[in-house]
XYZ file of C-alpha atoms in Angstrom:
615
model
C 0.292 0.058 -0.117
C 1.367 3.290 -0.859
C 1.410 6.723 1.231
C -1.127 8.908 -0.458
C -0.099 11.530 2.389
C 3.183 11.643 0.780
C 1.731 12.669 -2.149
C -0.210 15.380 -0.385
C 3.099 17.061 0.908
C 4.739 17.102 -2.666
C 1.470 19.117 -3.615
C 1.723 21.477 -0.610
C 5.464 21.782 -0.863
C 4.889 22.826 -4.631
C 1.842 25.207 -3.472
C 4.356 26.648 -1.264
C 7.413 27.360 -3.188
C 4.981 29.284 -5.654
C 3.430 31.337 -2.965
C -0.225 29.930 -2.841
C -0.201 30.023 0.992
C 1.643 33.417 1.319
C -1.675 34.832 -1.161
C -3.970 36.587 0.938
C -6.196 36.465 -2.217
C -6.139 32.300 -2.262
C -7.814 30.289 -0.509
C -6.998 26.303 0.155
C -9.472 24.250 1.667
C -8.483 20.127 2.137
C -11.254 17.234 1.820
C -13.547 19.862 2.355
C -15.069 23.469 1.628
C -16.950 26.043 3.475
C -18.121 27.849 0.296
C -21.867 27.074 0.383
C -22.093 26.735 -3.675
C -19.142 24.457 -3.876
C -20.480 22.088 -1.241
C -23.689 21.981 -2.883
C -22.315 21.343 -6.358
C -20.373 18.330 -4.435
C -23.038 16.736 -2.693
C -23.203 13.588 -4.667
C -19.778 13.916 -6.077
C -18.630 10.721 -4.271
C -16.403 8.496 -6.164
C -17.983 5.363 -4.793
C -22.012 6.486 -4.993
C -23.968 9.167 -4.855
C -22.820 10.623 -1.417
C -20.598 14.042 -0.718
C -17.526 13.320 -2.273
C -14.487 15.845 -1.792
C -10.893 15.741 -3.826
C -7.874 16.538 -1.548
C -7.361 20.530 -2.338
C -9.672 22.733 -3.569
C -8.315 26.355 -4.533
C -10.624 29.570 -4.889
C -9.511 33.268 -5.338
C -11.075 35.952 -3.822
C -10.510 38.096 -6.850
C -11.235 35.522 -9.459
C -14.308 34.373 -7.967
C -15.630 31.973 -11.309
C -12.267 30.148 -11.278
C -11.228 27.197 -9.085
C -8.536 24.487 -9.419
C -9.166 20.962 -7.706
C -6.675 18.292 -6.959
C -7.510 14.975 -6.533
C -3.913 12.364 -5.302
C -3.052 8.947 -5.393
C -0.011 7.437 -4.121
C 0.801 4.879 -6.864
C 1.973 6.407 -10.216
C 0.825 3.456 -11.692
C -2.987 4.711 -10.551
C -2.429 7.934 -12.368
C -5.004 7.580 -15.287
C -7.127 5.050 -16.579
C -7.862 4.608 -20.152
C -11.419 4.927 -19.734
C -11.284 7.650 -17.306
C -14.123 6.427 -15.546
C -12.285 4.609 -12.562
C -12.894 7.350 -10.163
C -11.995 6.179 -6.524
C -8.680 4.248 -8.140
C -7.122 6.721 -10.384
C -6.346 10.214 -9.564
C -6.702 11.890 -13.023
C -10.207 9.811 -13.266
C -11.254 11.230 -9.920
C -10.121 14.962 -10.508
C -12.730 14.671 -13.847
C -15.308 13.462 -11.351
C -14.948 16.450 -9.508
C -14.562 18.701 -12.203
C -17.778 17.636 -14.147
C -19.648 18.886 -10.631
C -18.335 21.799 -10.244
C -18.511 23.046 -13.835
C -22.081 23.493 -14.009
C -21.037 26.955 -11.973
C -17.425 27.250 -12.258
C -14.317 27.229 -14.655
C -12.398 24.087 -13.446
C -8.802 23.277 -13.686
C -8.808 19.344 -12.571
C -5.106 18.025 -11.440
C -4.423 14.669 -11.059
C -0.972 14.024 -9.191
C 0.091 10.859 -8.784
C 3.265 9.383 -7.003
C 5.404 9.416 -3.525
C 8.578 11.183 -4.413
C 9.123 14.315 -6.200
C 11.605 12.781 -9.250
C 8.480 10.355 -10.084
C 6.112 12.411 -9.492
C 3.179 12.475 -12.288
C 0.812 15.767 -12.909
C -1.434 16.098 -15.590
C -4.000 19.005 -16.348
C -7.479 19.252 -17.417
C -9.818 22.128 -17.924
C -13.441 22.157 -17.688
C -15.301 25.415 -18.750
C -18.735 26.340 -17.333
C -21.591 24.900 -18.359
C -19.908 22.144 -20.248
C -19.540 18.725 -19.993
C -16.313 18.318 -22.334
C -12.584 18.960 -20.851
C -9.470 20.208 -22.514
C -6.166 18.720 -21.421
C -4.320 21.862 -21.369
C -0.847 22.708 -19.437
C 2.415 20.971 -19.185
C 3.459 18.421 -16.624
C 4.385 20.733 -13.747
C 2.422 22.852 -11.227
C 2.101 26.967 -12.233
C 1.488 29.742 -10.109
C -2.424 30.397 -9.562
C -2.368 33.749 -12.035
C -0.325 31.653 -14.622
C -3.086 28.760 -14.779
C -5.887 31.688 -14.805
C -4.279 33.782 -17.787
C -3.619 30.665 -19.840
C -6.694 29.126 -19.926
C -8.774 32.914 -20.428
C -6.109 33.421 -23.274
C -6.850 29.610 -24.580
C -8.172 28.640 -28.004
C -11.310 26.552 -26.345
C -11.880 29.421 -23.792
C -11.955 32.067 -26.656
C -14.696 29.907 -28.546
C -16.833 29.303 -25.946
C -16.964 33.216 -25.093
C -17.181 34.152 -28.645
C -20.090 31.698 -29.040
C -21.614 33.166 -25.985
C -21.397 36.717 -27.658
C -22.885 35.369 -30.555
C -26.270 34.108 -28.591
C -26.215 37.407 -27.198
C -26.091 39.383 -30.432
C -29.170 37.447 -31.157
C -30.989 38.224 -27.925
C -29.882 42.316 -28.137
C -31.194 42.514 -31.866
C -34.247 40.954 -30.629
C -34.547 43.558 -27.470
C -34.028 46.168 -30.056
C -36.196 45.320 -32.508
C -39.058 45.375 -30.025
C -38.196 48.370 -28.927
C -38.342 49.984 -32.580
C -34.851 50.976 -32.678
C -33.729 51.166 -36.461
C -31.614 48.250 -37.896
C -29.241 50.934 -39.258
C -28.650 52.506 -35.956
C -28.387 49.408 -33.347
C -24.538 48.621 -34.266
C -23.820 52.879 -33.616
C -26.123 52.630 -30.723
C -23.809 49.338 -29.248
C -20.386 51.138 -30.045
C -21.834 54.345 -28.669
C -22.040 52.895 -25.061
C -19.088 50.992 -25.408
C -17.342 54.070 -26.083
C -18.994 55.885 -22.904
C -18.170 52.701 -20.849
C -14.582 53.693 -21.332
C -15.307 57.173 -19.095
C -15.025 55.712 -15.355
C -17.502 58.967 -14.397
C -20.245 57.660 -16.420
C -19.915 54.241 -16.088
C -20.116 55.057 -12.437
C -22.861 57.244 -12.581
C -24.973 56.233 -15.506
C -27.766 54.407 -13.170
C -28.271 58.066 -10.967
C -29.978 60.408 -13.371
C -33.221 60.796 -12.123
C -35.112 60.708 -16.291
C -34.350 59.129 -19.241
C -33.426 62.414 -20.567
C -30.789 62.929 -18.668
C -29.560 59.790 -18.544
C -29.069 60.237 -22.821
C -27.736 63.584 -22.548
C -25.132 62.007 -20.138
C -24.407 59.157 -22.521
C -24.384 61.502 -25.850
C -22.015 64.056 -23.578
C -20.023 61.469 -22.543
C -19.261 59.837 -26.348
C -18.328 63.222 -27.048
C -15.853 63.570 -23.948
C -14.119 60.472 -25.282
C -13.738 61.495 -28.745
C -11.710 64.397 -27.558
C -9.480 62.185 -25.624
C -8.956 59.798 -28.092
C -7.321 63.021 -30.306
C -9.791 62.344 -32.744
C -9.210 64.771 -35.666
C -11.974 67.443 -36.137
C -13.391 66.020 -39.465
C -13.647 62.709 -37.891
C -15.027 64.192 -34.783
C -17.808 65.981 -36.617
C -18.698 62.943 -38.748
C -19.169 60.692 -35.372
C -20.895 63.225 -33.377
C -23.212 63.382 -36.416
C -23.570 59.692 -36.566
C -24.812 59.232 -32.731
C -27.127 62.467 -32.410
C -29.983 59.897 -33.110
C -29.734 58.418 -29.669
C -31.190 61.933 -28.795
C -33.763 62.179 -30.792
C -34.880 58.641 -31.160
C -38.384 58.601 -29.263
C -37.924 54.720 -28.228
C -35.433 55.419 -26.029
C -36.606 58.759 -24.631
C -39.770 57.015 -23.521
C -40.561 58.695 -19.952
C -42.136 55.608 -18.868
C -40.029 52.785 -20.041
C -37.088 54.301 -21.143
C -34.830 54.684 -18.655
C -35.160 51.499 -17.222
C -34.531 50.242 -20.584
C -31.198 52.105 -21.233
C -29.550 51.402 -17.816
C -30.623 47.419 -18.469
C -28.910 47.961 -22.187
C -25.882 49.875 -20.761
C -25.398 47.206 -17.611
C -25.691 44.143 -20.147
C -23.512 45.499 -22.710
C -20.684 46.220 -19.784
C -20.908 42.471 -18.867
C -21.543 40.384 -22.043
C -19.725 43.033 -24.548
C -17.052 44.791 -22.668
C -16.211 41.750 -20.620
C -15.528 40.036 -24.030
C -13.192 42.487 -25.262
C -10.932 42.872 -22.168
C -10.401 39.333 -21.954
C -9.873 38.767 -25.592
C -8.317 41.937 -27.120
C -8.253 43.045 -30.593
C -11.025 40.879 -32.063
C -13.490 43.061 -34.194
C -16.794 42.511 -32.059
C -18.610 45.299 -33.713
C -18.702 43.928 -37.241
C -20.230 40.571 -35.303
C -23.193 43.081 -34.053
C -23.293 44.903 -37.492
C -23.863 41.630 -39.346
C -26.838 40.103 -36.861
C -28.333 43.426 -37.315
C -27.986 43.670 -41.039
C -29.787 40.151 -41.328
C -33.026 42.426 -40.625
C -32.398 45.234 -42.537
C -32.596 43.432 -46.069
C -29.792 45.786 -47.197
C -26.318 43.960 -46.798
C -26.887 42.012 -50.237
C -27.824 44.989 -52.134
C -24.723 46.854 -50.856
C -22.274 43.535 -51.557
C -21.412 43.665 -47.879
C -19.546 40.862 -46.505
C -17.481 40.961 -43.880
C -14.718 39.135 -42.987
C -14.785 36.571 -40.163
C -12.026 37.011 -37.487
C -9.936 33.522 -38.223
C -9.705 34.707 -41.629
C -8.302 38.038 -41.072
C -5.745 36.735 -38.163
C -4.738 33.890 -40.941
C -4.295 36.535 -43.309
C -2.081 38.986 -41.084
C 0.139 35.472 -40.570
C 0.068 34.706 -44.699
C 1.117 38.311 -44.905
C 4.195 38.010 -42.560
C 2.915 41.283 -40.888
C 5.277 42.464 -38.274
C 5.572 45.576 -36.144
C 7.180 47.261 -39.010
C 4.359 46.700 -41.794
C 2.461 49.575 -42.713
C -0.715 48.074 -43.779
C -3.416 49.246 -45.762
C -7.147 48.107 -46.549
C -8.648 50.173 -49.155
C -12.113 48.493 -48.641
C -11.826 48.277 -44.843
C -15.481 48.394 -43.558
C -15.669 48.159 -39.902
C -11.814 47.038 -39.610
C -11.537 43.584 -39.465
C -8.082 43.326 -41.060
C -6.823 46.736 -39.463
C -7.327 45.538 -36.032
C -5.957 41.801 -36.926
C -2.898 43.479 -37.984
C -2.756 45.842 -34.967
C -3.280 42.710 -32.386
C 0.052 41.266 -34.554
C 2.040 44.078 -34.948
C 1.413 44.778 -31.190
C 2.639 41.331 -30.206
C 5.572 41.788 -32.397
C 7.050 45.085 -30.437
C 6.865 43.069 -27.453
C 5.670 45.656 -24.873
C 7.907 48.653 -26.672
C 5.410 51.584 -25.870
C 6.725 54.139 -28.086
C 6.525 51.452 -30.971
C 2.883 50.695 -30.342
C 2.120 54.335 -30.532
C 4.141 54.458 -34.135
C 1.944 52.111 -35.101
C -1.347 52.636 -34.299
C -0.425 56.640 -35.537
C 1.225 55.574 -38.733
C 1.002 51.802 -39.765
C -2.596 51.398 -40.094
C -4.341 52.978 -43.248
C -7.888 52.502 -44.324
C -10.397 53.687 -46.800
C -13.950 53.381 -46.543
C -16.880 54.927 -48.930
C -20.333 54.325 -47.169
C -20.432 57.124 -44.526
C -22.596 54.801 -41.915
C -19.921 52.235 -42.111
C -17.067 54.843 -41.940
C -18.486 55.939 -38.470
C -18.519 52.407 -37.208
C -15.160 51.908 -38.140
C -13.908 54.957 -36.586
C -15.640 53.554 -33.063
C -14.228 50.176 -33.544
C -10.795 51.873 -33.977
C -11.409 53.732 -30.866
C -12.469 51.027 -28.889
C -9.318 49.011 -29.639
C -7.387 52.118 -27.894
C -6.585 53.808 -31.293
C -8.130 56.929 -32.342
C -5.309 58.048 -34.694
C -5.607 55.424 -37.107
C -5.608 57.032 -41.065
C -9.091 56.432 -41.958
C -10.501 57.961 -45.101
C -13.835 58.401 -45.986
C -14.311 58.156 -49.450
C -13.794 56.658 -52.775
C -10.387 54.425 -52.528
C -9.824 55.107 -56.798
C -9.601 59.059 -55.828
C -7.584 58.619 -52.443
C -4.985 55.669 -53.371
C -2.194 58.519 -54.906
C -2.106 60.498 -51.728
C -2.646 57.366 -49.519
C 0.632 55.821 -51.815
C 2.828 58.975 -51.309
C 2.005 59.726 -47.681
C 2.428 56.239 -46.007
C 4.326 53.976 -48.247
C 2.600 50.424 -47.573
C 4.186 47.346 -47.550
C 1.083 45.321 -47.090
C -2.244 45.434 -48.359
C -5.269 43.006 -47.333
C -8.728 43.535 -48.514
C -12.263 42.051 -49.068
C -13.728 44.374 -51.777
C -17.212 45.224 -52.129
C -18.911 42.015 -54.214
C -20.526 43.043 -57.690
C -24.630 42.848 -57.258
C -25.434 44.210 -60.833
C -23.374 44.223 -64.107
C -22.635 48.025 -63.463
C -21.066 47.564 -60.349
C -17.296 47.870 -60.229
C -15.535 44.529 -60.715
C -13.886 43.269 -57.665
C -10.626 42.654 -58.901
C -10.150 46.345 -60.027
C -10.151 47.193 -56.020
C -7.073 44.619 -56.062
C -5.211 46.719 -58.773
C -6.367 49.836 -56.797
C -4.595 48.304 -53.621
C -1.528 46.999 -55.688
C -0.936 50.273 -57.130
C -0.156 51.817 -53.649
C 1.819 49.127 -52.442
C 6.023 49.584 -52.365
C 8.111 47.443 -55.028
C 7.763 43.626 -53.171
C 4.864 44.740 -51.008
C 2.554 41.674 -50.242
C -1.399 42.242 -51.373
C -4.064 39.336 -50.084
C -7.682 39.810 -51.451
C -10.629 37.853 -50.116
C -12.850 37.696 -53.659
C -15.428 35.718 -55.248
C -14.055 32.625 -57.257
C -15.897 33.641 -60.384
C -13.127 36.497 -60.416
C -10.227 33.806 -61.200
C -11.767 31.468 -63.059
C -14.829 33.283 -65.455
C -13.978 32.949 -68.842
C -15.002 36.421 -70.011
C -13.204 39.266 -71.337
C -12.995 41.632 -69.033
C -11.796 38.583 -66.061
C -9.027 37.902 -68.948
C -8.415 41.429 -69.185
C -8.148 42.179 -65.256
C -6.380 39.061 -65.011
C -3.729 40.093 -67.523
C -3.236 43.243 -66.017
C -2.133 41.888 -62.838
C 0.308 39.517 -64.305
C 1.608 42.765 -66.464
C 2.738 44.496 -63.382
C 2.748 42.071 -60.319
C 3.465 38.292 -59.264
C 0.309 35.839 -58.087
C 2.228 33.850 -55.686
C -0.799 31.829 -54.687
C -4.427 31.476 -54.671
C -6.114 29.519 -51.681
C -9.810 28.225 -52.470
C -11.913 29.039 -48.970
C -14.881 27.626 -47.248
C -18.134 27.482 -49.180
C -19.929 28.943 -46.206
C -17.680 31.445 -45.109
C -20.021 34.215 -45.057
C -23.380 32.226 -43.729
C -24.229 34.876 -41.492
C -24.661 37.403 -44.313
C -27.252 37.048 -47.057
C -24.615 36.952 -49.497
C -24.166 33.583 -51.083
C -20.687 33.563 -53.105
C -17.998 30.776 -53.166
C -14.677 32.441 -52.438
C -11.096 32.292 -52.766
C -7.904 34.734 -51.403
C -5.083 35.394 -53.798
C -1.775 36.633 -52.978
C 0.433 38.756 -54.948
C 3.712 40.577 -55.092
C 3.611 44.423 -55.988
C 5.169 45.873 -59.297
C 7.181 42.569 -59.833
C 5.896 41.246 -63.415
C 4.851 37.708 -63.103
C 7.668 35.452 -64.333
C 6.569 33.668 -67.725
C 8.149 30.193 -65.718
C 6.820 30.692 -62.461
C 4.411 28.390 -60.688
C 2.215 29.835 -58.473
C 0.480 27.593 -55.485
C -2.604 26.736 -55.219
C -4.156 25.704 -51.966
C -7.338 23.511 -51.498
C -8.764 25.240 -48.095
C -12.298 24.749 -48.030
C -12.122 22.754 -44.634
C -12.003 24.857 -41.837
C -13.266 23.270 -39.099
C -16.329 25.721 -38.669
C -19.316 23.760 -38.229
C -22.861 25.966 -38.586
C -24.751 25.673 -34.841
C -28.132 27.148 -34.676
C -28.527 30.417 -33.291
C -24.661 30.947 -33.295
C -23.795 30.442 -36.948
C -20.401 28.673 -38.417
C -17.860 28.391 -35.533
C -15.070 26.502 -34.142
C -17.296 24.160 -32.115
C -14.866 21.155 -32.086
C -11.641 23.269 -31.560
C -9.969 22.237 -34.458
C -9.144 25.671 -36.426
C -5.721 26.194 -34.672
C -4.607 22.862 -35.787
C -5.782 23.225 -39.075
C -4.573 26.671 -39.412
C -0.791 25.784 -38.548
C -1.052 22.575 -41.061
C -2.337 25.254 -43.829
C 0.714 27.719 -42.913
C 3.404 25.419 -42.974
C 1.762 23.644 -46.597
C 2.143 27.107 -47.857
C 5.530 28.432 -46.376
C 7.161 25.206 -47.584
C 5.326 25.484 -51.343
C 4.147 21.650 -50.811
C 2.597 19.578 -52.858
C -0.161 17.403 -51.273
C -2.564 15.264 -52.587
C -6.030 16.688 -52.127
C -4.886 20.156 -50.234
C -2.100 21.751 -52.821
C -0.407 21.905 -56.381
C 2.266 24.227 -58.223
C 1.230 24.986 -61.423
C 2.104 27.535 -64.057
C -0.637 29.780 -65.022
C -1.506 32.501 -67.681
C -4.826 34.824 -67.924
C -6.432 32.299 -69.857
C -6.269 29.739 -67.073
C -8.517 29.119 -64.344
C -6.820 30.156 -60.930
C -8.027 27.645 -58.356
C -6.574 24.185 -56.865
C -9.861 22.585 -57.937
C -8.817 22.939 -61.508
C -5.537 21.238 -61.322
C -5.894 18.857 -58.517
C -6.312 14.906 -59.229
C -9.453 13.791 -58.251
C -9.610 10.142 -56.056
C -12.397 8.699 -56.666
C -11.329 5.259 -54.913
C -13.121 6.775 -51.496
C -16.263 8.349 -52.893
C -19.667 6.766 -51.223
C -23.335 6.908 -52.792
C -24.133 9.241 -50.066
C -21.186 11.755 -50.797
C -22.215 11.687 -54.475
C -25.821 12.294 -54.012
C -24.535 15.038 -51.730
C -22.292 16.905 -54.039
C -25.291 16.347 -56.690
C -27.634 18.459 -54.337
C -24.877 21.189 -53.840
C -24.435 21.257 -57.295
C -28.315 22.194 -57.875
C -28.327 24.264 -54.975
C -25.687 26.205 -56.738
C -26.966 26.630 -60.036
C -29.870 27.769 -58.625
C -28.324 30.045 -56.148
C -26.832 31.504 -59.620
C -29.926 31.594 -62.035
C -31.540 33.741 -58.748
C -28.924 36.146 -58.195
C -28.118 36.592 -62.365
C -32.071 37.387 -62.443
C -32.214 39.779 -59.883
C -29.135 41.893 -61.292
C -30.920 41.754 -64.697
C -33.907 43.281 -63.219
C -31.264 45.881 -61.145
C -30.183 46.886 -64.368
């Protein structure tokens, strides 16, 4: 028989070494808990039946009350973990998972299994349960860490981000319904949210918004605070006037200023936004949350399709920054920047690369991010979005990118171009590749441009398409084309199959050069009711890593990538050149493909008919 007390002493020594016992903020309980909620959750958590059960250690924090650690010990290292993970009484990891499953109803739980009687042979395993989830994830290495390192590590984990983002998506739908019932116009909803978020950055407003006696006073305070925050953010006079005008509807909106219900409604709305959105943005910095609300609100507005608006998912904007090797010295241009997704993801990567250099961070935000946006309502959201990410100085132009591009080129000398241009909805609209050429025009020699465009732009056998492709080849080099997931814009009304083109600026495409074509149709995201496309299975990070590695090494992989010389006459997509392997095709797969093909043709027919009607 082993001596489990020795294992417990090893744990105590490690916790003592890491400062747990010296931290007044941390509470360590052994085989019991004086916290009523924990005691209640463990009421039936016995390892041998439906009785009270406790792990060897329960560790909580006064400042982070929604997170706790449980540690289960076994003396024999051979009793560390069973193959089935359900031998709760006999194995350390199994027992820790049992307690984690009960406590995760109310907490984020780190379940640690420890086995062994000597420090040199001890085994340590970490598993994380997120609140209200029965699933757990193996995380951290095989050694103890400080409490704050555990806490921050989980906050920054991929699975925690996915859960928080999924909850944010659910909240956007509830919020949309609430504003719909209050008769706030779809076009004003995202602005209202961003205005409240800006005001909440002001501590005085945050502390006092519930103290006003009337709804008129609260609204006046909200609008005044927004204006004050614009001043503090050092927004230019032109931008400030535009934003104050955009937010003016808050004071004149009759639904918000209703004397009977308005004050209670607005207070509740501000409180919710602080908890649900601000909480997310503080934990997960540099994520374009504003665009998510804009997407959801436009689903009801019936006008995003007419404008050709397709806002790029965050995992794709971040992928593009990695493909383009954005770093602290990059100067990034988005000439069709929408709500700023590419700029925010670029800012995130650049600031990470600055590694705490405050002066460099200031320069990044003031000189190295450039955007152009044509739609004035989206422009107001864009500026608000940048302010929310601590950047009121980003160089954002309001106007036509074809008019502004020369000024951008001479003033900033961009080295990276990232864009998702407006998609054509009628024949008279500007071709998507024209926006790509516009972006390339502003880049320095050797600069990298990555554009997300409909795949029709590179495979259509039309004169206009061939001419634009030839213009690109005559002046620039097509390095790669990536076929992207079919349902990438699932949340938008714009149904379009897309690809990404990667082009080196101002270097003519060599006639003997091969272009790398990637078949990146499966990003691991799945459609979940009321949440859209999400990384529900936490597979994206691994998929992204494999894609980037394959591209970096220009690997040719069956079913994933191919190298091919192309001209303007050729199709620029992986599907045109990869050899099909029919050996694994089943009847079900064949039927599903035929259904998709028929649906694709029907959608294209409907869109063509709409275009003809619009013309």
